[in-house]
PDB file of C-alpha atoms in Angstrom:
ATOM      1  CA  UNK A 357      19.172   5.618  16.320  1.00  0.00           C
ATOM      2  CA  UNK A 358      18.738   7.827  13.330  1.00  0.00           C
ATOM      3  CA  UNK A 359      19.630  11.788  14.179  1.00  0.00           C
ATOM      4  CA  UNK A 360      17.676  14.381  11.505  1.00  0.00           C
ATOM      5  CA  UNK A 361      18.464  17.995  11.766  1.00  0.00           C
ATOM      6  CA  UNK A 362      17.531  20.843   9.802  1.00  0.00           C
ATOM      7  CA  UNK A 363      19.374  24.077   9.890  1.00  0.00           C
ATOM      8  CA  UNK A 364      18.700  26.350  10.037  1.00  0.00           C
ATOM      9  CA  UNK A 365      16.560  26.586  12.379  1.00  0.00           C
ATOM     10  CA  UNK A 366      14.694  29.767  10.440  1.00  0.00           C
ATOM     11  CA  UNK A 367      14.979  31.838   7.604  1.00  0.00           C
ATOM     12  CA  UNK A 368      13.999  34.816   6.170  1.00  0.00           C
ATOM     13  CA  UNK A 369      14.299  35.972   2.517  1.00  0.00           C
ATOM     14  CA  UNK A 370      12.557  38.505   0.469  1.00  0.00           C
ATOM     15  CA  UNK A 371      10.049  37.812  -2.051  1.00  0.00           C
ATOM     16  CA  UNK A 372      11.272  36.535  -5.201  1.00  0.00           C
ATOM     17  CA  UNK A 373      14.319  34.845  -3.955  1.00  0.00           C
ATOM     18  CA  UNK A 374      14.739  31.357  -4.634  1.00  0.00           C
ATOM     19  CA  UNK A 375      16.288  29.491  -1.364  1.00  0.00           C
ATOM     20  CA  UNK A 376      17.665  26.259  -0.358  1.00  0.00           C
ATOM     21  CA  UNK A 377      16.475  23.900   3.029  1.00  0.00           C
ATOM     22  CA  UNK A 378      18.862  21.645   4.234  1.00  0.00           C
ATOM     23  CA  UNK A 379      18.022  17.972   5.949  1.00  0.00           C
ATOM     24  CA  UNK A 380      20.388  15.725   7.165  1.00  0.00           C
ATOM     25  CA  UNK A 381      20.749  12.409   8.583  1.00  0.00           C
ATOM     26  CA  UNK A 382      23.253   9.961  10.448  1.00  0.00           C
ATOM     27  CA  UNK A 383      21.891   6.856   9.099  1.00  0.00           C
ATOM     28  CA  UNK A 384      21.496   6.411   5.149  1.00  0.00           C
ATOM     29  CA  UNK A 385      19.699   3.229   5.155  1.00  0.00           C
ATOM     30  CA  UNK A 386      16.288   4.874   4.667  1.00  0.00           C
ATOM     31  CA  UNK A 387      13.631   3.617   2.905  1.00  0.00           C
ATOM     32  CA  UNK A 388      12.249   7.061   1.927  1.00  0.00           C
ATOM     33  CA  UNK A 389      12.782  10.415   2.772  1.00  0.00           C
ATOM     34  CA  UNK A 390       9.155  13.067   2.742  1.00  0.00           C
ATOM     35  CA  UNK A 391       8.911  16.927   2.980  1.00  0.00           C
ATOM     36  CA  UNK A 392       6.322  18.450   4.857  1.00  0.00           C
ATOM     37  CA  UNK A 393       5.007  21.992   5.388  1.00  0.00           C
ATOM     38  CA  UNK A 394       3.246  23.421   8.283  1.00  0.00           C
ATOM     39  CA  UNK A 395       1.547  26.421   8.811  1.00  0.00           C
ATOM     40  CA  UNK A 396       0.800  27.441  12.241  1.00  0.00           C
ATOM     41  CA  UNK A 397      -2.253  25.585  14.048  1.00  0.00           C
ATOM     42  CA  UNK A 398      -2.405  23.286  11.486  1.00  0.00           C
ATOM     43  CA  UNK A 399      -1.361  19.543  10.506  1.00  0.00           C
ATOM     44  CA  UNK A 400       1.440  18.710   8.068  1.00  0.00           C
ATOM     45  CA  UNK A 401       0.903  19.247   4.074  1.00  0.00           C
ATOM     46  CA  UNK A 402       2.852  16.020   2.496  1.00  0.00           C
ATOM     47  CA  UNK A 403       5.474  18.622  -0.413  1.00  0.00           C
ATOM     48  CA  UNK A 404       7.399  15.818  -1.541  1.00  0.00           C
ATOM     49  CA  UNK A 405       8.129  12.250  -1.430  1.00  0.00           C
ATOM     50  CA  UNK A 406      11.589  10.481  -2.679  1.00  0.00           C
ATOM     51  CA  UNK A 407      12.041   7.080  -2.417  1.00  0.00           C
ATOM     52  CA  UNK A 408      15.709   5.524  -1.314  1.00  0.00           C
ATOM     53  CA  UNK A 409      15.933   4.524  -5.027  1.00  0.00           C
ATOM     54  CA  UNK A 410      15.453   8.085  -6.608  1.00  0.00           C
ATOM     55  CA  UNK A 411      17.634  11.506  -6.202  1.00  0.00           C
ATOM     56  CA  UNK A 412      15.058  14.245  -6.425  1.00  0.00           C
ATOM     57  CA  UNK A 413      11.432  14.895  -7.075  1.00  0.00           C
ATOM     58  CA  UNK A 414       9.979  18.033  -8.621  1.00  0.00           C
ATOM     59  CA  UNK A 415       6.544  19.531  -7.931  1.00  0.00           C
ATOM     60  CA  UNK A 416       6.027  22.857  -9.686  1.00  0.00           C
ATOM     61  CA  UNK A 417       8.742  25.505  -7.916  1.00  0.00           C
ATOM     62  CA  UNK A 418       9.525  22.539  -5.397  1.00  0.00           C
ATOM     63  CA  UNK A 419      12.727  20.416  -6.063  1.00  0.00           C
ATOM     64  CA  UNK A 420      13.868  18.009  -3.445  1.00  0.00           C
ATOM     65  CA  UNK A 421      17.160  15.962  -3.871  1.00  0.00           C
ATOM     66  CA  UNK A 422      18.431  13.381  -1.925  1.00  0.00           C
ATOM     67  CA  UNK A 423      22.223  12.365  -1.330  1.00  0.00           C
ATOM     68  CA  UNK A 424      21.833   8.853   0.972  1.00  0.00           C
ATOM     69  CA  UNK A 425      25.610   8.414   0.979  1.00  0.00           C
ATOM     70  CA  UNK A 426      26.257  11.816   2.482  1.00  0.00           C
ATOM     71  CA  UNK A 427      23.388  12.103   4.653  1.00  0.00           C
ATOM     72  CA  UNK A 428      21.513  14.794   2.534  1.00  0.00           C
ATOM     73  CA  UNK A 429      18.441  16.009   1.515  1.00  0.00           C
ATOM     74  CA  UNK A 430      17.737  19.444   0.051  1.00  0.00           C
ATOM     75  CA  UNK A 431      14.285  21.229  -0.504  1.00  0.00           C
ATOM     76  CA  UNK A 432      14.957  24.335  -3.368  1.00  0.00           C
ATOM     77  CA  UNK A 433      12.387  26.555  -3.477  1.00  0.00           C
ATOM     78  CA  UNK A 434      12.615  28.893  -6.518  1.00  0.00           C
ATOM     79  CA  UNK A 435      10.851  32.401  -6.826  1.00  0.00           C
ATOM     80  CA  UNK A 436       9.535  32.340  -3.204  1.00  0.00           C
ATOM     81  CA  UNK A 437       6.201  33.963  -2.574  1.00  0.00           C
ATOM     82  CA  UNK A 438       4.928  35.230   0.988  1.00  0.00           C
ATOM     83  CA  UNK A 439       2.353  32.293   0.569  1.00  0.00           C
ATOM     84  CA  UNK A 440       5.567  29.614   1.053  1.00  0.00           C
ATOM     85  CA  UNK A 441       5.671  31.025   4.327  1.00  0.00           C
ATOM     86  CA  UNK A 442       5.609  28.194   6.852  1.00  0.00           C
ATOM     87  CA  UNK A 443       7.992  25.746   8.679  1.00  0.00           C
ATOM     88  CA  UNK A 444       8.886  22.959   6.497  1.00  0.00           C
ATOM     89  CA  UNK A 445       9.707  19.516   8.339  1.00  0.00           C
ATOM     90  CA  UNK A 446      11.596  16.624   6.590  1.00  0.00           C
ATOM     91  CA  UNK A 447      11.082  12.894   7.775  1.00  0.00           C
ATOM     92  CA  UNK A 448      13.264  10.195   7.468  1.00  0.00           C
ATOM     93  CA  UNK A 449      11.532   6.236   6.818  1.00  0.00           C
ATOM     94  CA  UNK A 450      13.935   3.828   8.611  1.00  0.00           C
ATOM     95  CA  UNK A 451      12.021   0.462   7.857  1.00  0.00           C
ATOM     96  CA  UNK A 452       9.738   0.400  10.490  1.00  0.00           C
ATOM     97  CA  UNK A 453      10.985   3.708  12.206  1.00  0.00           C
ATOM     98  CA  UNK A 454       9.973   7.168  11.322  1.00  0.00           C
ATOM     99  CA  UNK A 455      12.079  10.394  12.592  1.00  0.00           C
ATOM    100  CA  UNK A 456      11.339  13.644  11.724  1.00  0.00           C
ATOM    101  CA  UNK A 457      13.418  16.900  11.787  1.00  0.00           C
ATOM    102  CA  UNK A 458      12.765  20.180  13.931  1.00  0.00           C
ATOM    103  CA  UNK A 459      11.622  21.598  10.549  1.00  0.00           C
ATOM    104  CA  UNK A 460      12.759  25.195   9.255  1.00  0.00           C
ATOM    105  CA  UNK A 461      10.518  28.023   9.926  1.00  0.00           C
ATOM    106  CA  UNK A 462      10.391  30.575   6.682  1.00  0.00           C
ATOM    107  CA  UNK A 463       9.281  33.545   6.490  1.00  0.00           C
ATOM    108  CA  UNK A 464       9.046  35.355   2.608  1.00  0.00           C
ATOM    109  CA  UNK A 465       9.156  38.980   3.318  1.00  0.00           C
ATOM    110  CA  UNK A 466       6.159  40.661   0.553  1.00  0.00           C
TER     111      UNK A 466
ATOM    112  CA  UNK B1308     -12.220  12.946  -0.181  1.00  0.00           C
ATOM    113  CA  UNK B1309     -12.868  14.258   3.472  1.00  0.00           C
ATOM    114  CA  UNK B1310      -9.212  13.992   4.778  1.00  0.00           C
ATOM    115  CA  UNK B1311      -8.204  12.938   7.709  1.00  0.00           C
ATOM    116  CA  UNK B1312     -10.547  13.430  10.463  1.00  0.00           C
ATOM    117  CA  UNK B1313     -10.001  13.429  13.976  1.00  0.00           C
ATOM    118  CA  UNK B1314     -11.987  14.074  17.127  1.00  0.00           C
ATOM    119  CA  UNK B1315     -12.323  16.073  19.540  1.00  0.00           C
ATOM    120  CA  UNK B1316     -10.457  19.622  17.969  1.00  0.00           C
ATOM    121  CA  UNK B1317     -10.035  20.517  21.392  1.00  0.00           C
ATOM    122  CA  UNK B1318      -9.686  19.330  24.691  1.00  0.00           C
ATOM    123  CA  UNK B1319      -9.005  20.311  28.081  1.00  0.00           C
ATOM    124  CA  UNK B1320      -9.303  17.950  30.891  1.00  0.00           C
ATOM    125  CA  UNK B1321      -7.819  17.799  34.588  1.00  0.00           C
ATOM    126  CA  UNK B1322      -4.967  15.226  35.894  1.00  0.00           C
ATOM    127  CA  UNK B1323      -6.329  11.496  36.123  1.00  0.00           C
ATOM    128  CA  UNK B1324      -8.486  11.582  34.155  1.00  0.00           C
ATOM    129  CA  UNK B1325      -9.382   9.159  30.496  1.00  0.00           C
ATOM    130  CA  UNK B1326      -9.036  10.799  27.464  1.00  0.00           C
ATOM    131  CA  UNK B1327      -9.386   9.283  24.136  1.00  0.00           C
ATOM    132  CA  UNK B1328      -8.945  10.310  20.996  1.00  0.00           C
ATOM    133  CA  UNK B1329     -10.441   9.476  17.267  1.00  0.00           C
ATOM    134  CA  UNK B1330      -8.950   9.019  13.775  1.00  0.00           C
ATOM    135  CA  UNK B1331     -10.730   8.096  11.121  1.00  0.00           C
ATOM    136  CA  UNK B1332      -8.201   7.622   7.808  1.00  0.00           C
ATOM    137  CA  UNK B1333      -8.530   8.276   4.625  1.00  0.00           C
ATOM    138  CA  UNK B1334     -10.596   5.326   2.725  1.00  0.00           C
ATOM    139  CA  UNK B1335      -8.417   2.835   1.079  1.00  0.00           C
ATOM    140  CA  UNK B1336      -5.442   3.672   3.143  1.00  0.00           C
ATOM    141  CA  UNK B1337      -3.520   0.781   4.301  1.00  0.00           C
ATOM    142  CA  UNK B1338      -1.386   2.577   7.415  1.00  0.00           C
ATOM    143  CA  UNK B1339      -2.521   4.958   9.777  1.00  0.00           C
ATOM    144  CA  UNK B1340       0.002   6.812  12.732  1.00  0.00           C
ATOM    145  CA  UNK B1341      -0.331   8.572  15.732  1.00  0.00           C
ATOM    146  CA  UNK B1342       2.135  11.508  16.645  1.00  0.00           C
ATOM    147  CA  UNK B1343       2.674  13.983  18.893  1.00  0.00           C
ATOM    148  CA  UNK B1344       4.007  17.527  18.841  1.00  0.00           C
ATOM    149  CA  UNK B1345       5.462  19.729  21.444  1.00  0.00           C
ATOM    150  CA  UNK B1346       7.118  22.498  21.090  1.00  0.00           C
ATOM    151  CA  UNK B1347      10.077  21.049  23.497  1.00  0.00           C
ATOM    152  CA  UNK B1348      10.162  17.580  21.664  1.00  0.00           C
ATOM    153  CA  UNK B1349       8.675  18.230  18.130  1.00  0.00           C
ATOM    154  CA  UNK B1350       7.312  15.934  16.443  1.00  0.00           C
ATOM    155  CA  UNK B1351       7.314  12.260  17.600  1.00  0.00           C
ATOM    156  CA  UNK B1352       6.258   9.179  15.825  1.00  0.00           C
ATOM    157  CA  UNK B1353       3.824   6.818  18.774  1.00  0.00           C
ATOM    158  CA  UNK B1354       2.771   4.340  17.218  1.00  0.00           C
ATOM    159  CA  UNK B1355       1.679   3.243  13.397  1.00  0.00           C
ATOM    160  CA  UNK B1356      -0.770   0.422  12.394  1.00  0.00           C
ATOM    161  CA  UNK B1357      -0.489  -1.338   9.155  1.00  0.00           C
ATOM    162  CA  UNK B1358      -3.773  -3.412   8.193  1.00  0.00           C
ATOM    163  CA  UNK B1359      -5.166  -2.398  11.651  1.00  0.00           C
ATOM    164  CA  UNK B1360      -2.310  -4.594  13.486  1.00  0.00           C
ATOM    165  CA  UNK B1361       0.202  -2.451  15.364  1.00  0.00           C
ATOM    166  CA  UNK B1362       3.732  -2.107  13.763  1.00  0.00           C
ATOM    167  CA  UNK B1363       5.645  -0.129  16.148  1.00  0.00           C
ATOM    168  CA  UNK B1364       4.342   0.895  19.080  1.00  0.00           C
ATOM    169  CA  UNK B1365       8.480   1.725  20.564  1.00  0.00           C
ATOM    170  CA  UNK B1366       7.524   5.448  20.568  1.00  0.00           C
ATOM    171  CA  UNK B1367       4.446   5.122  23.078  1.00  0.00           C
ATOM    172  CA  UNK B1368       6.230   6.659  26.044  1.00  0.00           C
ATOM    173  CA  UNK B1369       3.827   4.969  28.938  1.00  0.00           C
ATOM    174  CA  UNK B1370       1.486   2.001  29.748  1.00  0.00           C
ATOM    175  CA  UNK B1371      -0.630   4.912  30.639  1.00  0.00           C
ATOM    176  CA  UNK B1372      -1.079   5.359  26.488  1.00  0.00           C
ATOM    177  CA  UNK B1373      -2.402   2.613  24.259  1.00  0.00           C
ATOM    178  CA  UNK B1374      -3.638   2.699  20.778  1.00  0.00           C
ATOM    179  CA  UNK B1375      -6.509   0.534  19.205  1.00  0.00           C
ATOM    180  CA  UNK B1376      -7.194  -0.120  15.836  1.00  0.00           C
ATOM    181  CA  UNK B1377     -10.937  -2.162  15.571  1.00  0.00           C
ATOM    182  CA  UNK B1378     -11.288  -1.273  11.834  1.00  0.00           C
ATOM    183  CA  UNK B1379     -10.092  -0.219   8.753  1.00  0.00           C
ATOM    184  CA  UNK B1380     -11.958   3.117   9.527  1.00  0.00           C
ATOM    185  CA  UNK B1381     -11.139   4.385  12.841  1.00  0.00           C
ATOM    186  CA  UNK B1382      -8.481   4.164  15.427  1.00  0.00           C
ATOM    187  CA  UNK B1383      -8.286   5.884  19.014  1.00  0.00           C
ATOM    188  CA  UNK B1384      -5.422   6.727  21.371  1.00  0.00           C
ATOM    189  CA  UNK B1385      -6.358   6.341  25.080  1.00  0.00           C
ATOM    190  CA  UNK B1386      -4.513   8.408  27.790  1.00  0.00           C
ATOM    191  CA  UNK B1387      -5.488   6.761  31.255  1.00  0.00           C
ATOM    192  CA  UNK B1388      -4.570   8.566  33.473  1.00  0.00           C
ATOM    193  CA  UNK B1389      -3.701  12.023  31.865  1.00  0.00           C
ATOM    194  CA  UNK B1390      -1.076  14.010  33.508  1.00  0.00           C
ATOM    195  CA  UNK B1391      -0.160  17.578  32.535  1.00  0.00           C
ATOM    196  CA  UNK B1392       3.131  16.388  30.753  1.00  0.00           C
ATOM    197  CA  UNK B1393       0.540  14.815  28.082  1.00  0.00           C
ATOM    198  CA  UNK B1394      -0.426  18.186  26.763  1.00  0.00           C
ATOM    199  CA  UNK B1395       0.393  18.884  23.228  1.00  0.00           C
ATOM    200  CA  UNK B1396      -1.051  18.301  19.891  1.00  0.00           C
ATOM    201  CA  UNK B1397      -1.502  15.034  18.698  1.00  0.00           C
ATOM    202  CA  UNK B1398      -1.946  14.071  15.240  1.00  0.00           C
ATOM    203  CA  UNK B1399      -3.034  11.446  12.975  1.00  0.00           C
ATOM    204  CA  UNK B1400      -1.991  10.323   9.628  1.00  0.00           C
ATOM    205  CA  UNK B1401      -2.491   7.515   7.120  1.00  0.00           C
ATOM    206  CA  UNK B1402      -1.649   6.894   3.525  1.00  0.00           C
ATOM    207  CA  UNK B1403      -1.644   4.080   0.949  1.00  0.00           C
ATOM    208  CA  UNK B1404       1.475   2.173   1.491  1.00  0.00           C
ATOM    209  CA  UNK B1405       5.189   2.759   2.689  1.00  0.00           C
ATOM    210  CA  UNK B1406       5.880   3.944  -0.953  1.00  0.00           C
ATOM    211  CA  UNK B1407       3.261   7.353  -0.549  1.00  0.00           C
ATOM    212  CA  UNK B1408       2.982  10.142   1.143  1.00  0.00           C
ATOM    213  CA  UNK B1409       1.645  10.529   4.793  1.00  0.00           C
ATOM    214  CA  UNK B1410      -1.864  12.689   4.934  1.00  0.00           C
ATOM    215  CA  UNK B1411      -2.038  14.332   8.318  1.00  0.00           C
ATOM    216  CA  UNK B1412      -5.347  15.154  10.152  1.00  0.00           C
ATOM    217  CA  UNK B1413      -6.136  18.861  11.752  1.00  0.00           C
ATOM    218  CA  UNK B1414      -4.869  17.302  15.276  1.00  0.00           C
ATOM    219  CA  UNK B1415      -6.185  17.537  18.521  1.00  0.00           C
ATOM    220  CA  UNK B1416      -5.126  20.165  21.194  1.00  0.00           C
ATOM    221  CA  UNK B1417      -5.038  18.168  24.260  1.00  0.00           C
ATOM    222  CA  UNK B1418      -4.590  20.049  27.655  1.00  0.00           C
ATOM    223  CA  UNK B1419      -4.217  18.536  31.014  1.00  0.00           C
ATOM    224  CA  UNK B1420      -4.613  20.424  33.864  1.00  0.00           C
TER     225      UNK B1420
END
């Protein structure tokens, strides 16, 4: 059964910083790996997509990579803003299965 | 677009009773999944539809749940009977195909008293 962790389990950086969230996973036969924010009391905000085929996607200060035959994904957030502030969740797409990680909770300090 | 939409917000039953919940997915979107959250368990996948047949259904943890899909448009998940250890927040996503993103509804805040 696929395993996805995210450490750590929260952060907190002052404004301006750019920072690094870490995903990982036991089984690299994924179809597709997503990033997700939440903010609290609300649903899940789809960040970024990247298919097994592909090794990052970029959506303005977002970049997520993807490393299948170590078991890695990254999300790099550059020049964080107090706005980014959230817990960000990555999900693994196992053909058929879907696992998600614990998520990282951030907190950009103004 | 209107999102995801899901019905009730909110809701607070007692033990044994039927509670349902709506979806309706985004228009044009070929697969639509219930989850659940807890702050214990996270986030956990229940069951996802694809064409309005069910795909997986492994992560439905009781016959007491069951999921329907009559339409394109709308889906509910049934709880009969509720028991306390069913509250949480359950959500409801869809999107186009396995190859794009998941759009998540505002979720419903079930609790069971």
């Amino acid at each position: 059964k696929q395993e996805v962790t995210q450490i750590p389990a929260a952060l907190s950086v002052p404004e301006g910083e750019n920072l690094v969230l870490n995903c990982s996973f036991t089984d690299s036969a994924i179809y597709n790996l997503q990033w997700f924010r939440q903010d609290p009391g609300k649903g899940l905000t789809s960040l970024l997509l990247i298919q097994s085929s592909q090794r990052e996607q970029t959506s303005g200060r977002l970049n997520a990579s993807l490393d299948k035959s170590s078991g890695r994904s990254t999300l790099y957030i550059a020049a964080s803003q107090p706005g980014d502030s959230a817990t960000y969740l990555c999900a693994a797409d196992n053909f058929n299965k879907f696992y998600f990680g614990s998520g990282t909770k951030l907190n950009v300090k103004p | 677009d209107a999102g995801v939409i899901q019905s009730p917000r909110h809701e607070v039953t007692e033990m044994g009773q039927e509670v349902t919940l709506r979806c309706k997915p985004i228009s044009g979107h070929d697969y639509l999944f219930w989850y659940r959250q807890t702050m214990m368990r996270g986030l956990e996948l229940l069951i996802y539809f694809n064409n309005n047949v069910p795909i997986d259904d492994s992560g439905m943890p009781e016959d007491r749940f069951s999921a329907k899909m009559p339409n394109a448009s709308f889906s509910t998940l049934k709880i009969q009977p509720s028991e306390p250890r069913d509250s949480a927040v359950y959500f409801c996503a869809s999107s186009k195909s396995r190859e794009y993103e998941q759009y998540f509804g505002p979720g419903t805040r079930l609790t069971v008293t």
